[in-house]
PDB file of C-alpha atoms in Angstrom:
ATOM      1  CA  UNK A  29       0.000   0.000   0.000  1.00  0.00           C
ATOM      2  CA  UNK A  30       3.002   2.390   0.533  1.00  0.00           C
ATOM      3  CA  UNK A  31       4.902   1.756  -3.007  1.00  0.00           C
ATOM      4  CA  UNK A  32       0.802   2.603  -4.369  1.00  0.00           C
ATOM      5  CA  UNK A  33       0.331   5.487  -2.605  1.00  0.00           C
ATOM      6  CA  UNK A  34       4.034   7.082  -2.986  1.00  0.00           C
ATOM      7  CA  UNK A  35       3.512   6.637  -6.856  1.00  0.00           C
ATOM      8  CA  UNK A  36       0.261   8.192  -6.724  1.00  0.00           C
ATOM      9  CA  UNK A  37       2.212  10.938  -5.166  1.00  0.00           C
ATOM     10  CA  UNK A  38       5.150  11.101  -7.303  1.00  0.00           C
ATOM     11  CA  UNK A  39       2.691  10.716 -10.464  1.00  0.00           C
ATOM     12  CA  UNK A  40       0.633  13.836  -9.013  1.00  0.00           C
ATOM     13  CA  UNK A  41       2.803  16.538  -9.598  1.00  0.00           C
ATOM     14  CA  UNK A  42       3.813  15.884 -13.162  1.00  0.00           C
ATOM     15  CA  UNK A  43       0.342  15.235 -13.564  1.00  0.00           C
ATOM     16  CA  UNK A  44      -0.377  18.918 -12.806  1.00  0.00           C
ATOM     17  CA  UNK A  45       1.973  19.814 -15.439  1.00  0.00           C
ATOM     18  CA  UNK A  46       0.070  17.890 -18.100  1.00  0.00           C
ATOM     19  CA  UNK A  47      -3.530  19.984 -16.497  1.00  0.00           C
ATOM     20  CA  UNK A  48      -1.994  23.364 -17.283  1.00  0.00           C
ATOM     21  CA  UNK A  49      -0.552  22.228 -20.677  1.00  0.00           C
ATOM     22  CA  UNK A  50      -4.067  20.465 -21.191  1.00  0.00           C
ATOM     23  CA  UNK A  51      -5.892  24.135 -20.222  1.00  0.00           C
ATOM     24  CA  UNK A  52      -3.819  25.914 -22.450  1.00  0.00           C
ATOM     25  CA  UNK A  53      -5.220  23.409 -25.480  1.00  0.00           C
ATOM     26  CA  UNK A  54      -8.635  23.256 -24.245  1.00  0.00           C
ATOM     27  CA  UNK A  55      -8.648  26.976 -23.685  1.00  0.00           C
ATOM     28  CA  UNK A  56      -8.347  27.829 -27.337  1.00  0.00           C
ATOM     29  CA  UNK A  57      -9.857  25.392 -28.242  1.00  0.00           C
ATOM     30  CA  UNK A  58     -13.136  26.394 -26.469  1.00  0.00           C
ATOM     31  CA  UNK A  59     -12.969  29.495 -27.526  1.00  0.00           C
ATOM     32  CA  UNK A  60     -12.818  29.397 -31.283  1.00  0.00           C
ATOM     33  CA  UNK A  61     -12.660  25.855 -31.955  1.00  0.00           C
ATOM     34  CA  UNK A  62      -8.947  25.309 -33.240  1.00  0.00           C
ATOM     35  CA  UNK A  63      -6.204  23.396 -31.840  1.00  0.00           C
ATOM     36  CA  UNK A  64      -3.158  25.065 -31.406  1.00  0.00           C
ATOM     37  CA  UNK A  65      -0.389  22.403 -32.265  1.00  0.00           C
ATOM     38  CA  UNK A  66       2.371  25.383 -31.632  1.00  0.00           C
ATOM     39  CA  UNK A  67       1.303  25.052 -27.556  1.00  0.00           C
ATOM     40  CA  UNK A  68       4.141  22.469 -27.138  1.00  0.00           C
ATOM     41  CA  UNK A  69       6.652  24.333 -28.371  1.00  0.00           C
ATOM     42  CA  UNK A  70       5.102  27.265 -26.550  1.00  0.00           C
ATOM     43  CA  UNK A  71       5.983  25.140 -23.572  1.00  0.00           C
ATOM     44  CA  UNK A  72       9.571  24.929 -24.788  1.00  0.00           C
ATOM     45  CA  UNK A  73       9.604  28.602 -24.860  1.00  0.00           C
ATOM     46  CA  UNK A  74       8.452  29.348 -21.168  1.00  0.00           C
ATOM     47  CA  UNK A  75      11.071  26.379 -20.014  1.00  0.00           C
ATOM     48  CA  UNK A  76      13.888  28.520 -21.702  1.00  0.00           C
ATOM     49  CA  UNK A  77      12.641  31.958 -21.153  1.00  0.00           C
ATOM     50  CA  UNK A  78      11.896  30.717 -17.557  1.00  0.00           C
ATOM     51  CA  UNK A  79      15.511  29.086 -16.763  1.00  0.00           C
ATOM     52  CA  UNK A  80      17.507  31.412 -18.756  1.00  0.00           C
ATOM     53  CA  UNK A  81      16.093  34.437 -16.022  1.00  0.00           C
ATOM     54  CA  UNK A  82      16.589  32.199 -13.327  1.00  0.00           C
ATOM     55  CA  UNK A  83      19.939  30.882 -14.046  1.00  0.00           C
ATOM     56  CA  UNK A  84      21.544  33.510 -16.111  1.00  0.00           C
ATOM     57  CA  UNK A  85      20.763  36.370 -14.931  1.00  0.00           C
ATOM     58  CA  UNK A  86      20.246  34.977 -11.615  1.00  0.00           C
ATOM     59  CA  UNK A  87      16.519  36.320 -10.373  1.00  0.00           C
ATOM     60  CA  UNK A  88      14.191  35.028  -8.169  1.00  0.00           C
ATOM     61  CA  UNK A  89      12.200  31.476  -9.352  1.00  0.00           C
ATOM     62  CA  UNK A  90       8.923  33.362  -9.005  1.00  0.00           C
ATOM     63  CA  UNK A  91      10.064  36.658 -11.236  1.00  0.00           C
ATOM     64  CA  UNK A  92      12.089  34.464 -13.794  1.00  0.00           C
ATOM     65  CA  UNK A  93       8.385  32.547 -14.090  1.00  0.00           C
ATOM     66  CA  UNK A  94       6.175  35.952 -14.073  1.00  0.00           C
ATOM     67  CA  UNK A  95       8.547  37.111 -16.919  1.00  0.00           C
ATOM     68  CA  UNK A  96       8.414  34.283 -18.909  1.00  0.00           C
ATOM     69  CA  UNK A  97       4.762  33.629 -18.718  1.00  0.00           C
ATOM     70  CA  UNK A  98       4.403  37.633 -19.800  1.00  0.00           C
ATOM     71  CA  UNK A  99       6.852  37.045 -22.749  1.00  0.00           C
ATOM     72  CA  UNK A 100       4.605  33.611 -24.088  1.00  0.00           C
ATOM     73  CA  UNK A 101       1.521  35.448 -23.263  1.00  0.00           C
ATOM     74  CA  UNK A 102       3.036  37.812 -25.695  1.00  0.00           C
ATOM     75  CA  UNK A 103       3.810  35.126 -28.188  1.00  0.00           C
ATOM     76  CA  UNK A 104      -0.202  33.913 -28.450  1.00  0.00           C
ATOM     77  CA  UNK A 105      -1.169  37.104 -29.308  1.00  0.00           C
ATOM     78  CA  UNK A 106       1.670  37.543 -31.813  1.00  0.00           C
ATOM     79  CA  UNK A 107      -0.063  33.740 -33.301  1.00  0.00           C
ATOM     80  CA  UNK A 108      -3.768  34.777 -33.026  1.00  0.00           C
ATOM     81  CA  UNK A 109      -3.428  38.235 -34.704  1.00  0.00           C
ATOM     82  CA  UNK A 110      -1.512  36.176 -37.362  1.00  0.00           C
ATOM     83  CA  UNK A 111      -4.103  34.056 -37.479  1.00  0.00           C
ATOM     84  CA  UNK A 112      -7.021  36.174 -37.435  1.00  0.00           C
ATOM     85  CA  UNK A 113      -7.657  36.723 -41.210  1.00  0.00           C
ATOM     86  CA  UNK A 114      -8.680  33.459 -41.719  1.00  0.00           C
ATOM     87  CA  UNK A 115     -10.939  32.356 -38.939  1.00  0.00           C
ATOM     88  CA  UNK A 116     -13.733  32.904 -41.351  1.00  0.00           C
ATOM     89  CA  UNK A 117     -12.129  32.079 -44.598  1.00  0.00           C
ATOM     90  CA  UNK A 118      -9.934  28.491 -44.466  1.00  0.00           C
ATOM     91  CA  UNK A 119     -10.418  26.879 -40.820  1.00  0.00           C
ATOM     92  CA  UNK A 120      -7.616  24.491 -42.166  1.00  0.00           C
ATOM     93  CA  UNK A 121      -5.631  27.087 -42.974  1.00  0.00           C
ATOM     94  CA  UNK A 122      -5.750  27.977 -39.760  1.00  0.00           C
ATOM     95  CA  UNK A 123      -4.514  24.257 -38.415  1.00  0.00           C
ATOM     96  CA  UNK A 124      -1.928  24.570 -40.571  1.00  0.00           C
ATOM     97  CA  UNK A 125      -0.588  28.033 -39.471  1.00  0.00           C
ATOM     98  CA  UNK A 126      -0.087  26.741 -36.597  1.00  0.00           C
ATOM     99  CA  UNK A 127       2.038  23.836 -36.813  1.00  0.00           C
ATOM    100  CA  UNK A 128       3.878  26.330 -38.757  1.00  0.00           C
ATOM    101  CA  UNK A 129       4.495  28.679 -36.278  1.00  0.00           C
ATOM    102  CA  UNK A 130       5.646  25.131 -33.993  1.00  0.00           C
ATOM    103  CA  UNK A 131       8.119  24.901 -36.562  1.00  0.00           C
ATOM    104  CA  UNK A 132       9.473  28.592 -36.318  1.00  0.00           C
ATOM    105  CA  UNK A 133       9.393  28.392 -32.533  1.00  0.00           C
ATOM    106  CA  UNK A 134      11.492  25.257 -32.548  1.00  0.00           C
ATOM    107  CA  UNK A 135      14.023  26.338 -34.974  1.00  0.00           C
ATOM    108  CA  UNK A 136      14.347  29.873 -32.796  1.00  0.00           C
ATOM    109  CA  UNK A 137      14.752  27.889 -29.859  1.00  0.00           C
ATOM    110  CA  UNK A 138      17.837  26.430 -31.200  1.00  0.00           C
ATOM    111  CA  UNK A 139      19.470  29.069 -32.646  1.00  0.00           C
ATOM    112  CA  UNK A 140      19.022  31.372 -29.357  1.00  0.00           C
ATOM    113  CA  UNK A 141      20.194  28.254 -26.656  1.00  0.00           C
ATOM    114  CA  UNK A 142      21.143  25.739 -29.253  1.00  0.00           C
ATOM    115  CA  UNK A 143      20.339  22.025 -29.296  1.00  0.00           C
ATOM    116  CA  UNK A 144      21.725  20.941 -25.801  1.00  0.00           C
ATOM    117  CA  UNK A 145      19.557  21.150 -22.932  1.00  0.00           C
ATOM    118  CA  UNK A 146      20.226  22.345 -19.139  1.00  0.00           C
ATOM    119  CA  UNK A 147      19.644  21.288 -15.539  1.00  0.00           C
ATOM    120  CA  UNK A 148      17.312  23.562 -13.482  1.00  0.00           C
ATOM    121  CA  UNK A 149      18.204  23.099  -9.734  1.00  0.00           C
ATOM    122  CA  UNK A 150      14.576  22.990  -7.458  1.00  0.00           C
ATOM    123  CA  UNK A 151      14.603  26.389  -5.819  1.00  0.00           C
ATOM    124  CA  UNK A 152      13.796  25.185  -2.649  1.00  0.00           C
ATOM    125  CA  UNK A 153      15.338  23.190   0.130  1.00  0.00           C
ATOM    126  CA  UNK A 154      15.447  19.593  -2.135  1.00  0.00           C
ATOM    127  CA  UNK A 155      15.205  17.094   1.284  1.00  0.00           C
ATOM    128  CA  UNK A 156      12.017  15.440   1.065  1.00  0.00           C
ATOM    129  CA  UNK A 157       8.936  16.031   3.847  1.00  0.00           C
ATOM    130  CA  UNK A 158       8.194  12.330   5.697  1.00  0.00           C
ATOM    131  CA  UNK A 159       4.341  12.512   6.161  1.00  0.00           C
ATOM    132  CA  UNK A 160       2.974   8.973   7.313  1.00  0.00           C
ATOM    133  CA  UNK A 161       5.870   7.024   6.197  1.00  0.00           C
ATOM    134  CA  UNK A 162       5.684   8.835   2.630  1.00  0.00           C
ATOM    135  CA  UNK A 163       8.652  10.776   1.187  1.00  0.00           C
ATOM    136  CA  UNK A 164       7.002  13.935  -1.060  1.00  0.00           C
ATOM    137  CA  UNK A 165       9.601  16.378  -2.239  1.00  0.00           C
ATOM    138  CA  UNK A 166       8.817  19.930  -1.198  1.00  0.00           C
ATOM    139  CA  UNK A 167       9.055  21.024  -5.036  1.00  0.00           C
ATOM    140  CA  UNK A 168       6.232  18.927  -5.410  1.00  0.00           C
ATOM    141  CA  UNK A 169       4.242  20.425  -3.263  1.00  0.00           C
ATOM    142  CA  UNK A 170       5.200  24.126  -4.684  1.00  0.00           C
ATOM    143  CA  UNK A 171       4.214  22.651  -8.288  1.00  0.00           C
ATOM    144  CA  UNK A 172       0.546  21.239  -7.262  1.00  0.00           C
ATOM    145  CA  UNK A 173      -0.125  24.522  -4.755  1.00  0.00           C
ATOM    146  CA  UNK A 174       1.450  26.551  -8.352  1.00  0.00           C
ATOM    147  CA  UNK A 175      -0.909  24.878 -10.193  1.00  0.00           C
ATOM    148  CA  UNK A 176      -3.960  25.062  -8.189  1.00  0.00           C
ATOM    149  CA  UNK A 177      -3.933  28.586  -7.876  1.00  0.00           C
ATOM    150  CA  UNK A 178      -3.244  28.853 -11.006  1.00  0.00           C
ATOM    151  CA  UNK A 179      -6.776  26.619 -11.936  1.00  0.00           C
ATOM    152  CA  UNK A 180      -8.275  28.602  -9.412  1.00  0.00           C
ATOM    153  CA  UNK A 181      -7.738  31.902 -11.099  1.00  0.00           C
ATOM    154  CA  UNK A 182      -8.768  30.675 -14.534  1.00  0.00           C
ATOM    155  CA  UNK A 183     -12.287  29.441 -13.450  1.00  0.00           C
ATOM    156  CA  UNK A 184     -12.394  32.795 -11.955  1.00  0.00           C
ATOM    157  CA  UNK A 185     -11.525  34.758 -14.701  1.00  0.00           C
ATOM    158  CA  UNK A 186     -13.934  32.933 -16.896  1.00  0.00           C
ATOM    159  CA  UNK A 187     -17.387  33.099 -14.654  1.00  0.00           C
ATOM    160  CA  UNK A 188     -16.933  36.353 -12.472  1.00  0.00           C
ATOM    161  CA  UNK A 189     -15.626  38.664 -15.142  1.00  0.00           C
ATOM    162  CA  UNK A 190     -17.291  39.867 -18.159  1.00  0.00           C
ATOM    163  CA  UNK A 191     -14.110  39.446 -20.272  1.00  0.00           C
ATOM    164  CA  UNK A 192     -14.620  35.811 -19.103  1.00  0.00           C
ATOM    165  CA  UNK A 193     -18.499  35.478 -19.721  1.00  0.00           C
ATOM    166  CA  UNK A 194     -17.598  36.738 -23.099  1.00  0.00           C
ATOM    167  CA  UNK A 195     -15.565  33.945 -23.630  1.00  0.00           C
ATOM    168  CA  UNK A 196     -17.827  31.858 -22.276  1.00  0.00           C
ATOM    169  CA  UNK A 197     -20.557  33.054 -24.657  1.00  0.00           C
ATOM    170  CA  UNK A 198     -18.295  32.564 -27.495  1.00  0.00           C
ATOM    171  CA  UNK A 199     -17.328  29.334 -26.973  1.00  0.00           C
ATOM    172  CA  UNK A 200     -21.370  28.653 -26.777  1.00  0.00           C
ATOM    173  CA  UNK A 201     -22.221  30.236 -30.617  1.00  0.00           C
ATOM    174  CA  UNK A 202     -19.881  32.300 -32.078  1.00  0.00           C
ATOM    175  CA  UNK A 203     -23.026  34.197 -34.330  1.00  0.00           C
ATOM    176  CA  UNK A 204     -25.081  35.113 -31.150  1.00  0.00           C
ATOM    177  CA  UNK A 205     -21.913  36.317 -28.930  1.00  0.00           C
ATOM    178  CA  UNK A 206     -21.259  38.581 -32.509  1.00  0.00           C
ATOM    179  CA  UNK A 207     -25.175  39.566 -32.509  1.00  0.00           C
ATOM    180  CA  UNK A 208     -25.166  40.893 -28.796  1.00  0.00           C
ATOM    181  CA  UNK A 209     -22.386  43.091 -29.769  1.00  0.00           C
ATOM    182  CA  UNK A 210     -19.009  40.471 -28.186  1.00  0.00           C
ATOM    183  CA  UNK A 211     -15.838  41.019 -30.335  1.00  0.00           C
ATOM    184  CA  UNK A 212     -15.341  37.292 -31.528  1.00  0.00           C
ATOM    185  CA  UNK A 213     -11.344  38.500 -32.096  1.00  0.00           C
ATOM    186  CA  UNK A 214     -10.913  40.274 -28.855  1.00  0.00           C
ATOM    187  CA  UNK A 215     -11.993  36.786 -27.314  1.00  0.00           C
ATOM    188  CA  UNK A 216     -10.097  34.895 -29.054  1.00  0.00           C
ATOM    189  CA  UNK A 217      -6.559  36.562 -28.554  1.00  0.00           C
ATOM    190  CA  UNK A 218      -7.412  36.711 -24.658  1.00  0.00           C
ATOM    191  CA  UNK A 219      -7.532  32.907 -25.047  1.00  0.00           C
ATOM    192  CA  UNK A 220      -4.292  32.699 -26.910  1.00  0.00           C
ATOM    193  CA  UNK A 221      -2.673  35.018 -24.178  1.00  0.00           C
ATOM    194  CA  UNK A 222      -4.215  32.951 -21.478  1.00  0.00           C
ATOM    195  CA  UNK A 223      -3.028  29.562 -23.212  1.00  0.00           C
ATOM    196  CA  UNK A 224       0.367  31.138 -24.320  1.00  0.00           C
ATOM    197  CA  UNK A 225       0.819  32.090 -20.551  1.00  0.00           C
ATOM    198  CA  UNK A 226      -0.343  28.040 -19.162  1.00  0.00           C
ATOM    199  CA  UNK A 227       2.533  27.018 -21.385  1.00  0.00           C
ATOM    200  CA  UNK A 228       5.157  28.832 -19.494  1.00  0.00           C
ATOM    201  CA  UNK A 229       3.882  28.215 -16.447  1.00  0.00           C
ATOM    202  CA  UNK A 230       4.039  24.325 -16.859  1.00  0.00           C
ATOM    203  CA  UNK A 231       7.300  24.817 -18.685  1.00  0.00           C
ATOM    204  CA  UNK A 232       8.740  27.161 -16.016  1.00  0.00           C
ATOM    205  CA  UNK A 233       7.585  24.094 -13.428  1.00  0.00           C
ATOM    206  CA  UNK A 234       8.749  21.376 -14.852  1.00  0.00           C
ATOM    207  CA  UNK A 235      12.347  22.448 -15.475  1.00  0.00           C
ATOM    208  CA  UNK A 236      13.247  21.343 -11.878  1.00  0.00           C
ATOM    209  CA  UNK A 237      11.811  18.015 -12.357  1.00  0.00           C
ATOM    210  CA  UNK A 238      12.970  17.137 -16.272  1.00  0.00           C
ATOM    211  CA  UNK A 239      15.753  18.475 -18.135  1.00  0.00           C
ATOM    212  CA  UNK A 240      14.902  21.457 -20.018  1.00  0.00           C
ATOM    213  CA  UNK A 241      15.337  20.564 -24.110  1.00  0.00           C
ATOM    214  CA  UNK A 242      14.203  21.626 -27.442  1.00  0.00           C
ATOM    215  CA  UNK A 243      12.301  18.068 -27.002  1.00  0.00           C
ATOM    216  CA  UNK A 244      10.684  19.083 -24.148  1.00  0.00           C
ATOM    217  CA  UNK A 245       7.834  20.817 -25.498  1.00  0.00           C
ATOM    218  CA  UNK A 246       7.080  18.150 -28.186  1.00  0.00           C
ATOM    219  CA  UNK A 247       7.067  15.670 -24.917  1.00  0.00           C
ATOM    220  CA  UNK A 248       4.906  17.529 -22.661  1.00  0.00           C
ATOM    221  CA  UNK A 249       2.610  18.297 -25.745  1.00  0.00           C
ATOM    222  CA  UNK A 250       1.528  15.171 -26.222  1.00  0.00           C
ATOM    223  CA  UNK A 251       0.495  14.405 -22.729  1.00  0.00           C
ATOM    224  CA  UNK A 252      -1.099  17.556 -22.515  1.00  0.00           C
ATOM    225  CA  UNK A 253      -2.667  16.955 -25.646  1.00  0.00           C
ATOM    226  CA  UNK A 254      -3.635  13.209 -24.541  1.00  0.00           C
ATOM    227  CA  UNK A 255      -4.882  14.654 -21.121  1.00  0.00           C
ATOM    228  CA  UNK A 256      -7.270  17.408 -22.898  1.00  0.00           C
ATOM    229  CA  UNK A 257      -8.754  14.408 -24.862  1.00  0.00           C
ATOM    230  CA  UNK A 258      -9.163  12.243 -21.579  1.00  0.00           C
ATOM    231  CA  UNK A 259     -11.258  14.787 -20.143  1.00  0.00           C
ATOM    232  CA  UNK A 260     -13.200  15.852 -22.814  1.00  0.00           C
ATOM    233  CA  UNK A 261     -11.405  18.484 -25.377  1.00  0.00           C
ATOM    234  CA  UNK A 262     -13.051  21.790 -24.255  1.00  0.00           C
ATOM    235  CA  UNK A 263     -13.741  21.054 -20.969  1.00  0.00           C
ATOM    236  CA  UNK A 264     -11.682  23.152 -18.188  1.00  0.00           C
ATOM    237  CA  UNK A 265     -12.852  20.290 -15.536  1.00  0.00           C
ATOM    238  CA  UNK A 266     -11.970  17.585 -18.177  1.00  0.00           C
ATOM    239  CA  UNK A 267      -8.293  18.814 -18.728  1.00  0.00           C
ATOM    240  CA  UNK A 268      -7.511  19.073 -14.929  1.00  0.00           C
ATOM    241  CA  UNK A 269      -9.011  15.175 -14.556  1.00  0.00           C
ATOM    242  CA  UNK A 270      -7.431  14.349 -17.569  1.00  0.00           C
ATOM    243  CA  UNK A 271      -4.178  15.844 -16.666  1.00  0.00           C
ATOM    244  CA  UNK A 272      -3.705  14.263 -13.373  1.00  0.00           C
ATOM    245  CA  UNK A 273      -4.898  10.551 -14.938  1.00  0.00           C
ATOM    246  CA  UNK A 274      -2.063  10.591 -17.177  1.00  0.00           C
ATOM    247  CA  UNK A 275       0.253  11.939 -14.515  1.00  0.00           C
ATOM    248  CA  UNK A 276      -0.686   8.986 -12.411  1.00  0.00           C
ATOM    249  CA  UNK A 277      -1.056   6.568 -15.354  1.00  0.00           C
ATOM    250  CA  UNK A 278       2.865   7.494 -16.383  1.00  0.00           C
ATOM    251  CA  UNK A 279       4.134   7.178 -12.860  1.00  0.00           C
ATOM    252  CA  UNK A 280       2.278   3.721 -12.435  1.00  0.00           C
ATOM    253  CA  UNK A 281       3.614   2.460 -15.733  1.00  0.00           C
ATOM    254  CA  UNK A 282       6.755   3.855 -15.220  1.00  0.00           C
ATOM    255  CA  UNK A 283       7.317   2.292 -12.178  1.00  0.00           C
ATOM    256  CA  UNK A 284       6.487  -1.450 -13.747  1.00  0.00           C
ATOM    257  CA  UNK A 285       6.916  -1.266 -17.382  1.00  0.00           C
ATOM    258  CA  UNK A 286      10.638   1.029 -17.328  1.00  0.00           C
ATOM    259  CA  UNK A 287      11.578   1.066 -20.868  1.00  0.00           C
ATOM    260  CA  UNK A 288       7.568   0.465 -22.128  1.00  0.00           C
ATOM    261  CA  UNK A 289       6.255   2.666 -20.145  1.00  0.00           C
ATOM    262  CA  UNK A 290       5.058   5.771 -22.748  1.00  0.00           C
ATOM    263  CA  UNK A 291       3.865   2.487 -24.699  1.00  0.00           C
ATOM    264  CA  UNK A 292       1.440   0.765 -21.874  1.00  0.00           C
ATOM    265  CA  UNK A 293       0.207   4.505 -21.049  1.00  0.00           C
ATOM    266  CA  UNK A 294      -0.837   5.336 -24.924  1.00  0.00           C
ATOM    267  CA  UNK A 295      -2.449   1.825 -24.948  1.00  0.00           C
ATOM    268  CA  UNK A 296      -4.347   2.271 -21.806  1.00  0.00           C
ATOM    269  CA  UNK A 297      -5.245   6.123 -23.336  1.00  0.00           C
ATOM    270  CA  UNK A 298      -6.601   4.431 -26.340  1.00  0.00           C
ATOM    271  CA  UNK A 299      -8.936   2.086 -24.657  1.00  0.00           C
ATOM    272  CA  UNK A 300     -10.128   4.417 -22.471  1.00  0.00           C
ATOM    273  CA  UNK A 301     -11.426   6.488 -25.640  1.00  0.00           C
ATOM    274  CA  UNK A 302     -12.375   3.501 -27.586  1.00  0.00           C
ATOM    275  CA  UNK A 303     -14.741   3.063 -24.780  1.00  0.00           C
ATOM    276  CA  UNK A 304     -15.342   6.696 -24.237  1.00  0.00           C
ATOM    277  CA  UNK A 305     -14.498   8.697 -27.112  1.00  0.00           C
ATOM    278  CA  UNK A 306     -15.974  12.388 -26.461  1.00  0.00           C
ATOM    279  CA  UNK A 307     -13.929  11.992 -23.130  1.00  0.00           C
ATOM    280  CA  UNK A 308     -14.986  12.029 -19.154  1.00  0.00           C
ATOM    281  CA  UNK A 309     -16.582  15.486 -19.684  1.00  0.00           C
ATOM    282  CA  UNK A 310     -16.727  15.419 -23.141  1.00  0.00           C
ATOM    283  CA  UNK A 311     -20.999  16.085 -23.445  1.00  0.00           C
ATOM    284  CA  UNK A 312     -20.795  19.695 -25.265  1.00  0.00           C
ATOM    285  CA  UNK A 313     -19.412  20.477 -28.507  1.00  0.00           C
ATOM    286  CA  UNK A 314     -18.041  23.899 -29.746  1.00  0.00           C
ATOM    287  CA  UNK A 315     -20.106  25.809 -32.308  1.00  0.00           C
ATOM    288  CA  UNK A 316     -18.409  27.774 -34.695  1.00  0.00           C
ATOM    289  CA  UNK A 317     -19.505  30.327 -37.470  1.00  0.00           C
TER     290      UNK A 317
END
């Protein structure tokens, strides 16, 4: 019961990771209905942006992070005003300006901190809390309280403010949010900012516990990416559910399966939606114009 419950633990924290990547997709994707496949290497972004302050030029964790989620907030609104002259002329278009920009992102990355990655020390004390015979690093803890307030914030955002009800009513019907008189674009580059923002915050976390690469974003991408689908794409509940599964689900397999273990946890993902496909909160659909 001990070796279950300390990989529960260890599997939580990454887990939270893959829930802010998985808001950042579902985010957008609420919003206007498009999937941003440049969010990964968004991620890879805020890691870099986030260690480079902290180690480099030697700042606090916390500013280092505020900085880099500013600077990647920066960058979705930079992709969405791109972007915006052909919501309502080639949606596919759209897809595919996006892996484009991935592409630009990841070839900047390595010409401005080249193709090796770096070490990110925790920047707290690294000796492990004993609570009830289970060891939980204290990083840990700072990534799921990070996280949660984070989460917090967001549902915030979008019910008690009418920038957020906007959203809200555009990710509803896109022709009635434009009939009351709701900018469709102003909505939709909040969500970029918000989503561009999530990525560096989940990069900026997880340097301490992974190496910071140019592969990292492609990495946590795809969990994100598998999480937001778990849940139910769209679905803010879904992607924090969906997030922490797969967080647990990689820990377990890790843990058993060692060199299989992305393997088992794909094949367990893909029964899951075979048996489920619209996800655990996947009811509602996303109208667009």
């Amino acid at each position: 019961m001990q070796v279950f419950l300390q990989t529960i633990v260890g599997g939580v924290s990454l887990g939270a990771v893959y829930a802010l990547v998985a808001l950042g997709f579902s985010l957008v994707y609420r919003t206007m209905g498009l999937v941003n496949f440049a969010h990964g290497n968004v991620v890879t972004v805020g890691a870099y942006l986030a260690s480079t302050f902290y180690l480099s030029t030697k700042l606090p964790f916390a500013l280092a992070m505020v900085i880099a989620i500013a600077l990647t907030g920066a960058i979705g609104l930079v992709i969405e005003r791109v972007l915006r002259p052909l919501e309502n002329r080639d949606f596919d278009l759209m897809l595919i300006g996006t892996i484009g920009f991935g592409i630009v992102l990841d070839a900047l990355i390595i010409m401005i901190w080249g193709a090796t990655g770096r070490a990110v020390p925790s920047p707290v004390p690294s000796a492990p809390l004993d609570l009830f015979g289970l060891r939980i690093r204290t990083y840990d803890l700072v990534v799921l309280a990070i996280a949660a307030v984070a989460t917090v914030l967001l549902v915030l955002f979008l019910s008690r403010t009418k920038r957020g009800a906007a959203m809200q009513a555009v990710a509803m019907d896109h022709e009635a949010a434009t009939a009351v008189g709701i900018h469709v674009g102003h909505s939709n580059a909040v969500a970029f900012m918000i989503g561009g923002g999530l990525a560096a915050l989940a990069g900026g976390l997880v340097g301490p516990l992974l190496y910071v690469s140019p592969a990292l974003g492609g990495a946590l991408g795809i969990k994100g990416f598998a999480a937001a689908i778990l849940g139910g794409f769209g679905s803010i509940p879904g992607a924090i559910v969906g997030g922490l599964a797969i967080g647990i689900l990689d820990s377990f397999t890790a843990g058993h399966f060692q060199g299989y273990s992305e393997l088992v946890t794909f094949l367990v993902f893909t029964v899951i939606i075979m048996v489920r496909p619209t996800g655990v909160f996947g009811e509602r659909t996303v109208n667009r114009a």
